[in-house]
XYZ file of C-alpha atoms in Angstrom:
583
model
C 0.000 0.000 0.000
C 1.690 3.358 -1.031
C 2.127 5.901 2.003
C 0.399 9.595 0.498
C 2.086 12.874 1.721
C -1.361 14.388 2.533
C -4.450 13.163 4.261
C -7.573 13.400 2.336
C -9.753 15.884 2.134
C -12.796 14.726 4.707
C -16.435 15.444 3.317
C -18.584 17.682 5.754
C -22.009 16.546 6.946
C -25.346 17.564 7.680
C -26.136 18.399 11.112
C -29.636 17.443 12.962
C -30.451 18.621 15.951
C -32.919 15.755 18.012
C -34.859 16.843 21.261
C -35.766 13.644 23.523
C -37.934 14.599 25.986
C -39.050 12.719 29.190
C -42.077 11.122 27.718
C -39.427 9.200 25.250
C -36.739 9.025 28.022
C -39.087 7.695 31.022
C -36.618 5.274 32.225
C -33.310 4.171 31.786
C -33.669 1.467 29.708
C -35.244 3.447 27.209
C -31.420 4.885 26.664
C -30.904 1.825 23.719
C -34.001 3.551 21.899
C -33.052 7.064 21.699
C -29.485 5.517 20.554
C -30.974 3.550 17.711
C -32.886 6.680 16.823
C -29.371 8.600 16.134
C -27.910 5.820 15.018
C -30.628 5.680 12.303
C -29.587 9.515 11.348
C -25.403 8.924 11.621
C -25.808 6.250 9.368
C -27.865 8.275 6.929
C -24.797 10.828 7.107
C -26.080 13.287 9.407
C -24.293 14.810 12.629
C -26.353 14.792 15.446
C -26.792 17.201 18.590
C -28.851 15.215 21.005
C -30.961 17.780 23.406
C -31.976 15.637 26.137
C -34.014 15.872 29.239
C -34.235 14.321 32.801
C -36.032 10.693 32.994
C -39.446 11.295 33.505
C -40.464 12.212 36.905
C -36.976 13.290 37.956
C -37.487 17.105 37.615
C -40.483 16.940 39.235
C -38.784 15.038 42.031
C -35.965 17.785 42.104
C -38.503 20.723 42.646
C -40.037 19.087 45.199
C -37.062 18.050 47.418
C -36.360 21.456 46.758
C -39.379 22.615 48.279
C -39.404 19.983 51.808
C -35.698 20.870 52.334
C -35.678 24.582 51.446
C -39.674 25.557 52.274
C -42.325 27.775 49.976
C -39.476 30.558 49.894
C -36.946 28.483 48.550
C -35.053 31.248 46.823
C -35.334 30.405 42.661
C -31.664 30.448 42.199
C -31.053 27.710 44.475
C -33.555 25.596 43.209
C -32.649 25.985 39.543
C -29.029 24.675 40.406
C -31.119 21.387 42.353
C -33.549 21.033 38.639
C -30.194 20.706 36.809
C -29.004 17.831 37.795
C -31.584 15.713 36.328
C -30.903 16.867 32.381
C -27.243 16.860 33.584
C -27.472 13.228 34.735
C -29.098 12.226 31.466
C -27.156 13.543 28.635
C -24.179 12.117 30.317
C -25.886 8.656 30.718
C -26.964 8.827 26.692
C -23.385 9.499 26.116
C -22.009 6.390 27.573
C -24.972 4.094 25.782
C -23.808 5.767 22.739
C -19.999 4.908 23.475
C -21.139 1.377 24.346
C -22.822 0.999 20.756
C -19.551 2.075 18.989
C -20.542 6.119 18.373
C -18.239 8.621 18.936
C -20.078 10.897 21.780
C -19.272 13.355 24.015
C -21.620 15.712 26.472
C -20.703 19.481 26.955
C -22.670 20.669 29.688
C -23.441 24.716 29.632
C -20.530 25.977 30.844
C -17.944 24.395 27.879
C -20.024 26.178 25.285
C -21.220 29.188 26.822
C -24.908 29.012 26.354
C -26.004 31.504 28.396
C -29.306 32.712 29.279
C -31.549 35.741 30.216
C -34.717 35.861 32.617
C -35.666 35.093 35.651
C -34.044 31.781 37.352
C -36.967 29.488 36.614
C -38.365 30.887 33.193
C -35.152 32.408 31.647
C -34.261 32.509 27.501
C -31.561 31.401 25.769
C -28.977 35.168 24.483
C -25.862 33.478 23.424
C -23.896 29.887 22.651
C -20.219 29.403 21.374
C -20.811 27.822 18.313
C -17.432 27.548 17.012
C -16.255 25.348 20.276
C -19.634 23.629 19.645
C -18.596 22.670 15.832
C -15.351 21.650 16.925
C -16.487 18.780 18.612
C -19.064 18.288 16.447
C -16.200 17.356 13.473
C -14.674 14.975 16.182
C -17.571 12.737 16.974
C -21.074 11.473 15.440
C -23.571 12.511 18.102
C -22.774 15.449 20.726
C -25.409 15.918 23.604
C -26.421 18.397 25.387
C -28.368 18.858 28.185
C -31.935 20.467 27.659
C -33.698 22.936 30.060
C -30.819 24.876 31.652
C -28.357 27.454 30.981
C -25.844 29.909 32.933
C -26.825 33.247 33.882
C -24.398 36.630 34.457
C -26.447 37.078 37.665
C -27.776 33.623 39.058
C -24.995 31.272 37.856
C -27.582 28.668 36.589
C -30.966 29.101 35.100
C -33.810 26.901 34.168
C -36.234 27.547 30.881
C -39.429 26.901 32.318
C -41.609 23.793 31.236
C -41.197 21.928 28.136
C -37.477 24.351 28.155
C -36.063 21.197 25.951
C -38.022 22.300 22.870
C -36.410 25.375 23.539
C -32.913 24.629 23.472
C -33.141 22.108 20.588
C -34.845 25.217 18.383
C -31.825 27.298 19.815
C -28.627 25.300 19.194
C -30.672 24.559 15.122
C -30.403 28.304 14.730
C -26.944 29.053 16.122
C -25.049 25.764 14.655
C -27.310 26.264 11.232
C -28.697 23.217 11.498
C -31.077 21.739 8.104
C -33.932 20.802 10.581
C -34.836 20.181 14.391
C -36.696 17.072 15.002
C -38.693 17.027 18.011
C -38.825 12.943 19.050
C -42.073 12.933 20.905
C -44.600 10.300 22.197
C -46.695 10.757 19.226
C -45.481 10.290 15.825
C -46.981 14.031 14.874
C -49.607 16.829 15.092
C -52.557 15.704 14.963
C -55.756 17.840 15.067
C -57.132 15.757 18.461
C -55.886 13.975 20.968
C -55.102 10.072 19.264
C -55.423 8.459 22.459
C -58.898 9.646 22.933
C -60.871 9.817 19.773
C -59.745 6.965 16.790
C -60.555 9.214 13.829
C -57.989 12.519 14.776
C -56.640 13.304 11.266
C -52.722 13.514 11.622
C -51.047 17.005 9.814
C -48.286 16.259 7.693
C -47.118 20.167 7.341
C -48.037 23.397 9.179
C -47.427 26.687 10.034
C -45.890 27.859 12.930
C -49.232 29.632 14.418
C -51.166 26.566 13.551
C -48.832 24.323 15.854
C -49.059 26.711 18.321
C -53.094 26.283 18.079
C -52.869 22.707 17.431
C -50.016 21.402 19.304
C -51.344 22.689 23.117
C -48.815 21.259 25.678
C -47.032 19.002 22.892
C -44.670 21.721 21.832
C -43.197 25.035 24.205
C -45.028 27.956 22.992
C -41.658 30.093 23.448
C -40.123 27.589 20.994
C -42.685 27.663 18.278
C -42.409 31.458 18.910
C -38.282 31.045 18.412
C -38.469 28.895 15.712
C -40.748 31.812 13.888
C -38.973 34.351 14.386
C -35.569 32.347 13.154
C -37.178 30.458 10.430
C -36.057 27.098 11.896
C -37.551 23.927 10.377
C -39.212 21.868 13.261
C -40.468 18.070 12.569
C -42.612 16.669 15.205
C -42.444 12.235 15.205
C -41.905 9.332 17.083
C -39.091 7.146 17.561
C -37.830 4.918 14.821
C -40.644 6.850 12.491
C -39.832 8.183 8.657
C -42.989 10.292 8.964
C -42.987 14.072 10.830
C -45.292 17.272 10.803
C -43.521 19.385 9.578
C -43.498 22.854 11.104
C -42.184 25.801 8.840
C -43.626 28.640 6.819
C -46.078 26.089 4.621
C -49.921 25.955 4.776
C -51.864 23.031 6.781
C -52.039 19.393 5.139
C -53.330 16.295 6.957
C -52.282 12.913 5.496
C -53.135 9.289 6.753
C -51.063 8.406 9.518
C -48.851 5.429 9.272
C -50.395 1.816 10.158
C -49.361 0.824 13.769
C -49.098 -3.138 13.712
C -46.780 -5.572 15.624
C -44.338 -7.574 13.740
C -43.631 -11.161 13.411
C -40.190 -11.316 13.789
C -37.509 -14.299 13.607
C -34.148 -14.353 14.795
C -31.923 -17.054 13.906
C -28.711 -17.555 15.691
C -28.573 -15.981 19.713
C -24.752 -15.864 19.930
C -23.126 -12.461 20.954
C -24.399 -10.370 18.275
C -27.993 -12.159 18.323
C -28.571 -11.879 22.426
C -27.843 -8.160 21.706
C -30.546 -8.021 18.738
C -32.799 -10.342 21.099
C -32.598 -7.502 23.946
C -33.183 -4.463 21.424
C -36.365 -6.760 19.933
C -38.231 -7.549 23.597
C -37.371 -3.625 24.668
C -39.742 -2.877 22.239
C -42.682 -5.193 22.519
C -45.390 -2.759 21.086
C -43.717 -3.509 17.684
C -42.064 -6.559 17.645
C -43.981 -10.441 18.267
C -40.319 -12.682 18.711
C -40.929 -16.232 17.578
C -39.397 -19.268 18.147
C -34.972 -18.234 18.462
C -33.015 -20.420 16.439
C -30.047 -21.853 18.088
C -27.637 -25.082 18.318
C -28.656 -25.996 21.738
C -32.322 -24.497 23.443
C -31.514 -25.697 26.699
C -28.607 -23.185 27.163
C -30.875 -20.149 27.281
C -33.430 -18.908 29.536
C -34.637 -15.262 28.140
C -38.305 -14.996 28.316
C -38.554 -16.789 24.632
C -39.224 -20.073 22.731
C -36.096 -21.123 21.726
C -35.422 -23.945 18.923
C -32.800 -26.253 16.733
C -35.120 -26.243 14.039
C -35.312 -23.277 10.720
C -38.940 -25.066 10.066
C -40.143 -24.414 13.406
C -38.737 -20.717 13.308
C -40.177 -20.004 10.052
C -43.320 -21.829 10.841
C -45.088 -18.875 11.557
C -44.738 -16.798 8.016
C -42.458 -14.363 10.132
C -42.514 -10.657 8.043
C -38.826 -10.425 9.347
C -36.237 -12.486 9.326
C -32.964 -12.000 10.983
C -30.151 -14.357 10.006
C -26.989 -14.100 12.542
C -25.932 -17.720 12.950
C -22.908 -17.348 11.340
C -20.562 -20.157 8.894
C -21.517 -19.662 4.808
C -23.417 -22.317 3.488
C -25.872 -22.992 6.799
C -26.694 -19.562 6.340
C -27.426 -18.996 3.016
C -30.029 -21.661 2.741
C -31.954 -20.206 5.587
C -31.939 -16.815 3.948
C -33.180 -18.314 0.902
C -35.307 -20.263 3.240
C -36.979 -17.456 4.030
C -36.618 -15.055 1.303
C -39.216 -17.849 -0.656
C -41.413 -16.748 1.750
C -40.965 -13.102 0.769
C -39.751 -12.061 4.296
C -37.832 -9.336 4.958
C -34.128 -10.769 5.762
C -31.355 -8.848 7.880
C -28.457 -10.592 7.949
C -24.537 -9.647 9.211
C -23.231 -12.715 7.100
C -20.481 -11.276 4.563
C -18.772 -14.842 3.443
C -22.816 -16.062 2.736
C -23.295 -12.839 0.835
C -20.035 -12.822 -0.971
C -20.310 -16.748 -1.795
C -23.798 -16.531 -3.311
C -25.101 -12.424 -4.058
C -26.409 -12.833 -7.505
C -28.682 -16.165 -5.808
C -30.185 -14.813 -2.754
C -30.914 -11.182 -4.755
C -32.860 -13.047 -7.521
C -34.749 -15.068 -4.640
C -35.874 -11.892 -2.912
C -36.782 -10.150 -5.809
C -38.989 -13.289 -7.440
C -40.704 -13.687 -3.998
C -41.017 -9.869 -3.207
C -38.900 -10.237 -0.121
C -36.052 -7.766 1.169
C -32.254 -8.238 1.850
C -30.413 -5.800 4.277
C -26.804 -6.557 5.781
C -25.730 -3.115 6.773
C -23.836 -4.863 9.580
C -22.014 -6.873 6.976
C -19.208 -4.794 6.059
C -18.260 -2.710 8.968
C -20.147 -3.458 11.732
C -21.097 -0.460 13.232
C -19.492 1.705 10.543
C -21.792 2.591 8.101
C -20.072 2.258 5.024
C -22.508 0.505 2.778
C -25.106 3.647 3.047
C -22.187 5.999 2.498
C -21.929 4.372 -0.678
C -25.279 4.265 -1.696
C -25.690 8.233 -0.904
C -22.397 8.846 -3.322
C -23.362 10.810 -6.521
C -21.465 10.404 -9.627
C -19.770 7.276 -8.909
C -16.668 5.476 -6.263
C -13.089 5.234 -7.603
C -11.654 3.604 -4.907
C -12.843 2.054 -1.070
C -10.122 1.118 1.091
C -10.087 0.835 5.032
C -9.128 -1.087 8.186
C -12.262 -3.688 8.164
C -11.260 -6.319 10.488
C -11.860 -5.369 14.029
C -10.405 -8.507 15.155
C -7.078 -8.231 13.289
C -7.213 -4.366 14.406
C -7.195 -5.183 18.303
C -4.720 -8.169 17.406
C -2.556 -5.308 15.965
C -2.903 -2.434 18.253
C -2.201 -5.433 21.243
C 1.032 -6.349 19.563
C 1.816 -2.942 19.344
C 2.271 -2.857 22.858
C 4.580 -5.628 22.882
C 1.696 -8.143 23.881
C 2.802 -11.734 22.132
C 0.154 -12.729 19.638
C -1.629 -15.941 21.799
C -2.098 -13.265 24.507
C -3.603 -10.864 22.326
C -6.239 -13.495 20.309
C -6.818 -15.232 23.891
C -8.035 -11.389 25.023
C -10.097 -10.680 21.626
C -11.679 -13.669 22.274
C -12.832 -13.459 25.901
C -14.260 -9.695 24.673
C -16.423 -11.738 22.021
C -13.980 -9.694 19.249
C -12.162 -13.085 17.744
C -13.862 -16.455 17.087
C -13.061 -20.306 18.578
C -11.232 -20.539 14.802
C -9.662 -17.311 14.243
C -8.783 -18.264 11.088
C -10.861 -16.586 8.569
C -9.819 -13.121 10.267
C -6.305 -13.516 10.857
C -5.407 -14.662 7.476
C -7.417 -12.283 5.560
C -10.548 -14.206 4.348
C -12.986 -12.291 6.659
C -11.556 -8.741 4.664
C -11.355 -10.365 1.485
C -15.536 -11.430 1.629
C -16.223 -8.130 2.454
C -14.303 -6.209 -0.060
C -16.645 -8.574 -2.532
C -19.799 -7.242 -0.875
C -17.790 -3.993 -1.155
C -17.148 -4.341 -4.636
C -20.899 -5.127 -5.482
C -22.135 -2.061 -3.473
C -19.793 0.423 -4.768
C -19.078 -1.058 -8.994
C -21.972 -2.969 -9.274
C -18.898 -5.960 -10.236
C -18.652 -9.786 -8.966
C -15.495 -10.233 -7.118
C -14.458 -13.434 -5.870
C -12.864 -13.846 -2.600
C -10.755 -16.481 -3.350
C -8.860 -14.794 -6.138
C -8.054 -11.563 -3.823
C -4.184 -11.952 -2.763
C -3.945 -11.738 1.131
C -1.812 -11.147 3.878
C -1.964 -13.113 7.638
C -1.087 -11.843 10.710
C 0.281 -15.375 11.088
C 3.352 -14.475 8.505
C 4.021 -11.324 10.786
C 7.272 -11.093 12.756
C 7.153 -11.577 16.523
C 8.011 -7.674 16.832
C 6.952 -6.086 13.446
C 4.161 -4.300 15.220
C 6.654 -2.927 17.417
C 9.074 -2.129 15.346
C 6.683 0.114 13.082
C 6.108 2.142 15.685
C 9.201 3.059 16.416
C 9.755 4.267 12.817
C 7.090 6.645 13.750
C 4.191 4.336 11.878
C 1.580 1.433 12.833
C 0.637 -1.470 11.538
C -2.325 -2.137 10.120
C -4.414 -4.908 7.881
C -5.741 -2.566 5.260
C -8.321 -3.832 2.861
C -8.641 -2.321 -0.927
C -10.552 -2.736 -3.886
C -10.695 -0.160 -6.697
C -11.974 0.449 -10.146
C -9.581 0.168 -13.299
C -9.497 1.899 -16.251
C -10.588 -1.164 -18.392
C -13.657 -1.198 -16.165
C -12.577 -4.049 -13.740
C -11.852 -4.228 -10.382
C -8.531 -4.884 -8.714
C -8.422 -5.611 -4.463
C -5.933 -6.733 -2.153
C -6.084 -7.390 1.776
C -2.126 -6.363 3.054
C -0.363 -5.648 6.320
C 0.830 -1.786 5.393
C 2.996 0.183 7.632
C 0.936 3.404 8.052
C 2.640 6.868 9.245
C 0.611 7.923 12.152
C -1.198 10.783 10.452
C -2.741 8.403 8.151
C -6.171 8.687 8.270
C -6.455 4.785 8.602
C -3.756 4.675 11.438
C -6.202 6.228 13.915
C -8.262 3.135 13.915
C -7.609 1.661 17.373
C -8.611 -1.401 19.199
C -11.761 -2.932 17.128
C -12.202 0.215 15.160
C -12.915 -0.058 11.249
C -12.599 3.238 9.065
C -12.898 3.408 5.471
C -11.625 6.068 2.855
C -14.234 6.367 0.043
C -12.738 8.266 -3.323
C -15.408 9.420 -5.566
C -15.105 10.392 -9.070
C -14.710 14.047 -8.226
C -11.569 12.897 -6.308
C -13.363 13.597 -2.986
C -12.508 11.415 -0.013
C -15.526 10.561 2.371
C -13.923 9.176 5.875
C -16.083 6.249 7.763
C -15.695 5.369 11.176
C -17.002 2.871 13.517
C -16.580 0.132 16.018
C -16.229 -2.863 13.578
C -16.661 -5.514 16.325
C -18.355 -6.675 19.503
C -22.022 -7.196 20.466
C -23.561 -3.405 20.735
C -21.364 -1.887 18.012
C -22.699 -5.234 15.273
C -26.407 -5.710 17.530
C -27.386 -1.134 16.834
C -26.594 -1.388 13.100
C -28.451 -4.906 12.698
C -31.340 -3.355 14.637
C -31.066 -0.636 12.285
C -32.295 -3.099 9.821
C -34.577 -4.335 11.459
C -36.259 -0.619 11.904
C -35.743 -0.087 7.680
C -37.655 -3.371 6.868
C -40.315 -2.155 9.705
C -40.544 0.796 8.070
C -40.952 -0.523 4.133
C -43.454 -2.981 5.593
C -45.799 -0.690 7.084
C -45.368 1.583 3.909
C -43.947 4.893 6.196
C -42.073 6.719 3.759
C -40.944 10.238 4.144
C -43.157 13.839 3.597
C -42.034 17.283 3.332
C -39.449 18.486 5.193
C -37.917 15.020 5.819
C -34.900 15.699 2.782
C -35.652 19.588 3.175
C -32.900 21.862 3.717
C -33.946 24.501 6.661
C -36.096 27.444 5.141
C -33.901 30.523 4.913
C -35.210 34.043 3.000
């Protein structure tokens, strides 16, 4: 692999500012739900600034310990600094569940950005933010949150922004950051022009003006921030978690459309090994939507989560499940059960690169004969979303390479530290990173299947994984690892496949010696990152967390939520590919 002079110039990225509010976050376990819902926008190639508020209940419980301890005359100033802790609390618990899914997160409370506030202590408005510190870590990470509700004040130190001060901030931080939209993630999946819950027939608004959502929307939205978002011309969406669909607030006359059907379902998961008790845990959190049948696995009697589990595909697929979600792993096992139920004209997810790179053109005619669906986002890159950053690519891909092996990556990095290599695969092994049989990662076949799937994605060209020329960490000396860096580089297993002038495709997996301000050289541990070329010459960097349960179990779940989606026919209205409405 040639060692360039420059790193590549880094595409920007939309930024979307998201406002979860206590009746999304009522507990803590609703933290791996508000994670999948920005997981759903990174991967879509958005940034994110998460506005979060307390768990539900805990503000309430603030203000009134503030009131037994403090009495009636409590003075405000003392009980705003008592409210904050509960938004405090939260954005730095969505943080970590972020972190533990493979994003790069971070929390800046009020005081690292300056967002500053004027008003009384309990009702106060947002003045002033430092955006530029804000963008700054914005470029370093995927999702940055913020707490909701609070600011600092010249005068009281801290300040609260009355009720519902979350819809506030999130209209606040889309005007100062210039944010394309501000999606409010509510209860409700919209506007609607009664209250759902209490008559059937409520007609749902797909678009509306601002002083019709402040008529319509009556303790759904802040008043101050429909009155903010006015006066700034910020685009506000209004939907539920996991939803395509939004009202969509703006400068636009009223529209109602149909709202999307709610229905549970069917859902099969076959294979409940690392990756699968992960997907198992993000299906039963969410129980209004999901029906989990029979689990398939090698031996039933091992596992005691509150499901049916099975050793037989007929009894999983007995049930005409609408999804299907294929994560038991080994090639040819695999791909019959994903044909299995692809004849049925399910919905398949799988993670499964060697079953995808063995037999594409097979199991893409099968789904589209039998009107089924194949997803395997979690294929190539775990939680790195490279296969949607090149399906959003205009104008065509030149080149993909990248660092696509989180197993051989922590084997590397381990080594590295002077770690002997049965030390380092006995540790990637007890984290659930490296296999019983390392084999098919150490010596290159695990990169090799997925440059294939690569190759398919990005040149529309077979490419078969035998005939790529690889290089095992086997061959490697006992301190090569070491000895790159103290020539000022790292060692990595770098993965490429590129278009030719003749219209093939050429790929290679090697062991390159990387200076350490390569791009790919940051990728530590079980980190993948990709460098994209397009045909303008543009390079578009991917990161992730290519291995381990939560990383692989978010951007299968992701999946899952498309193929919901398509199912139930929820496709997107105005606003949702809108850039924000300026004069």
């Amino acid at each position: 692999m040639s060692r360039p002079d420059d790193k590549p110039e880094v595409q920007a990225k939309r930024l979307c500012v998201l406002k979860f509010g206590s009746s999304v976050l009522e507990r803590e376990e609703d933290y791996p739900k508000v994670v999948a819902e920005i997981y759903r926008h990174v991967r879509d190639g958005e940034k994110v600034v998460a506005v979060v508020s307390a768990l539900a209940g805990e503000t309430d419980a603030l203000l009134a310990q503030a009131h037994r301890v403090g009495g009636n005359a409590a003075p405000d100033g003392l009980v705003a600094r008592l409210a904050r802790v509960g938004e405090l609390q939260s954005a730095a618990l969505l943080s970590l569940a972020l972190s533990k899914a493979g994003l790069r997160a971070c929390t800046l409370d009020p005081h690292e950005m300056a967002l500053v506030a004027e008003g009384s202590p309990l009702d106060s408005n947002l003045a002033g933010l430092d955006s530029e510190s804000v963008w700054a870590r914005i470029n370093e990470n995927d999702a940055v949150v913020v707490p909701g509700f609070i600011a600092d004040h010249a005068e009281h130190g801290v300040v609260t922004l009355g009720r519902g001060g979350t819809d506030l901030s999130a209209v606040f931080f889309a005007d100062r950051l210039n944010a394309h939209r501000v999606r409010l993630v509510k209860d409700v999946d919209g506007v609607y022009d009664q209250d759902p819950a209490r008559n059937a027939r409520a007609e749902r608004f797909s678009q509306m003006s601002y002083a019709e959502a402040e008529e319509a929307s009556s303790g759904l939205i802040q008043v101050k921030a429909i009155h903010a978002a006015d006066e700034k011309d910020v685009l506000i969406e209004v939907a539920a978690l996991g939803s395509l669909e939004a009202t969509t607030i703006a400068r636009l006359p009223a529209a109602k459309s149909c709202p999307p059907r709610s229905e549970r379902l069917k859902v099969a998961l076959l294979g409940c090994g690392s990756v699968g008790g992960g997907v198992l845990q993000l299906l039963l959190a969410q129980p209004e939507l999901f029906q989990v049948g029979p689990v398939l696995v090698r031996t039933p009697v091992q596992h005691n989560e509150n499901v049916v589990f099975t050793q037989s595909l007929d009894d999983a697929l007995a049930d005409d499940p609408d999804v299907v979600i294929e994560l038991v792993g080994g090639t040819e096992l695999a791909a019959d059960a994903i044909h299995s139920a692809l004849a049925r004209g399910a919905q398949v997810v799988t993670a499964n690169k060697a079953a995808l790179a063995r037999h594409w053109d097979s199991l893409h005619a099968c789904a589209a004969r039998h009107g089924g669906g194949l997803r395997f986002s979690a294929a190539v890159g775990g939680g790195a979303p490279i296969i949607e950053t090149l399906r959003r690519i205009t104008g065509g891909v030149v080149s993909v390479e990248g660092v696509m092996n989180g197993t051989c990556n922590y084997l590397l990095s381990r080594l590295a530290e002077g770690w002997t290599f049965e030390d380092a695969l006995r540790a990637a092994q007890r984290l659930g990173f490296a296999e019983a049989d390392p084999t098919a990662d150490v010596d290159g076949h695990d990169a090799a299947d997925k440059l294939t799937v690569l190759a398919r994605e990005a040149f529309g060209i077979a490419l078969q994984p035998a005939l790529v020329p690889k290089a095992s960490l086997s061959d490697l000396q006992p301190r090569a690892a070491l000895e790159a860096l103290e020539r000022g580089e790292v060692l990595k297993q770098v993965g490429r496949v590129r278009l030719l002038p003749d219209g093939s495709v050429e790929a290679e997996v090697q062991l390159a010696s990387l200076p350490l301000d390569h791009p790919l050289a940051a990728a530590r541990d079980e980190e993948n990152r990709f460098l994209v070329t397009d045909s303008a010459g543009n390079v578009h960097d991917v990161f992730g967390k290519g291995a381990g349960r939560w990383p692989t179990a978010t951007a299968v779940f992701a999946d899952v939520m498309d193929a919901q989606r398509a199912l139930l026919g929820r496709r997107p209205v105005v606003g949702e590919k809108s850039v924000r409405l300026r004069a």
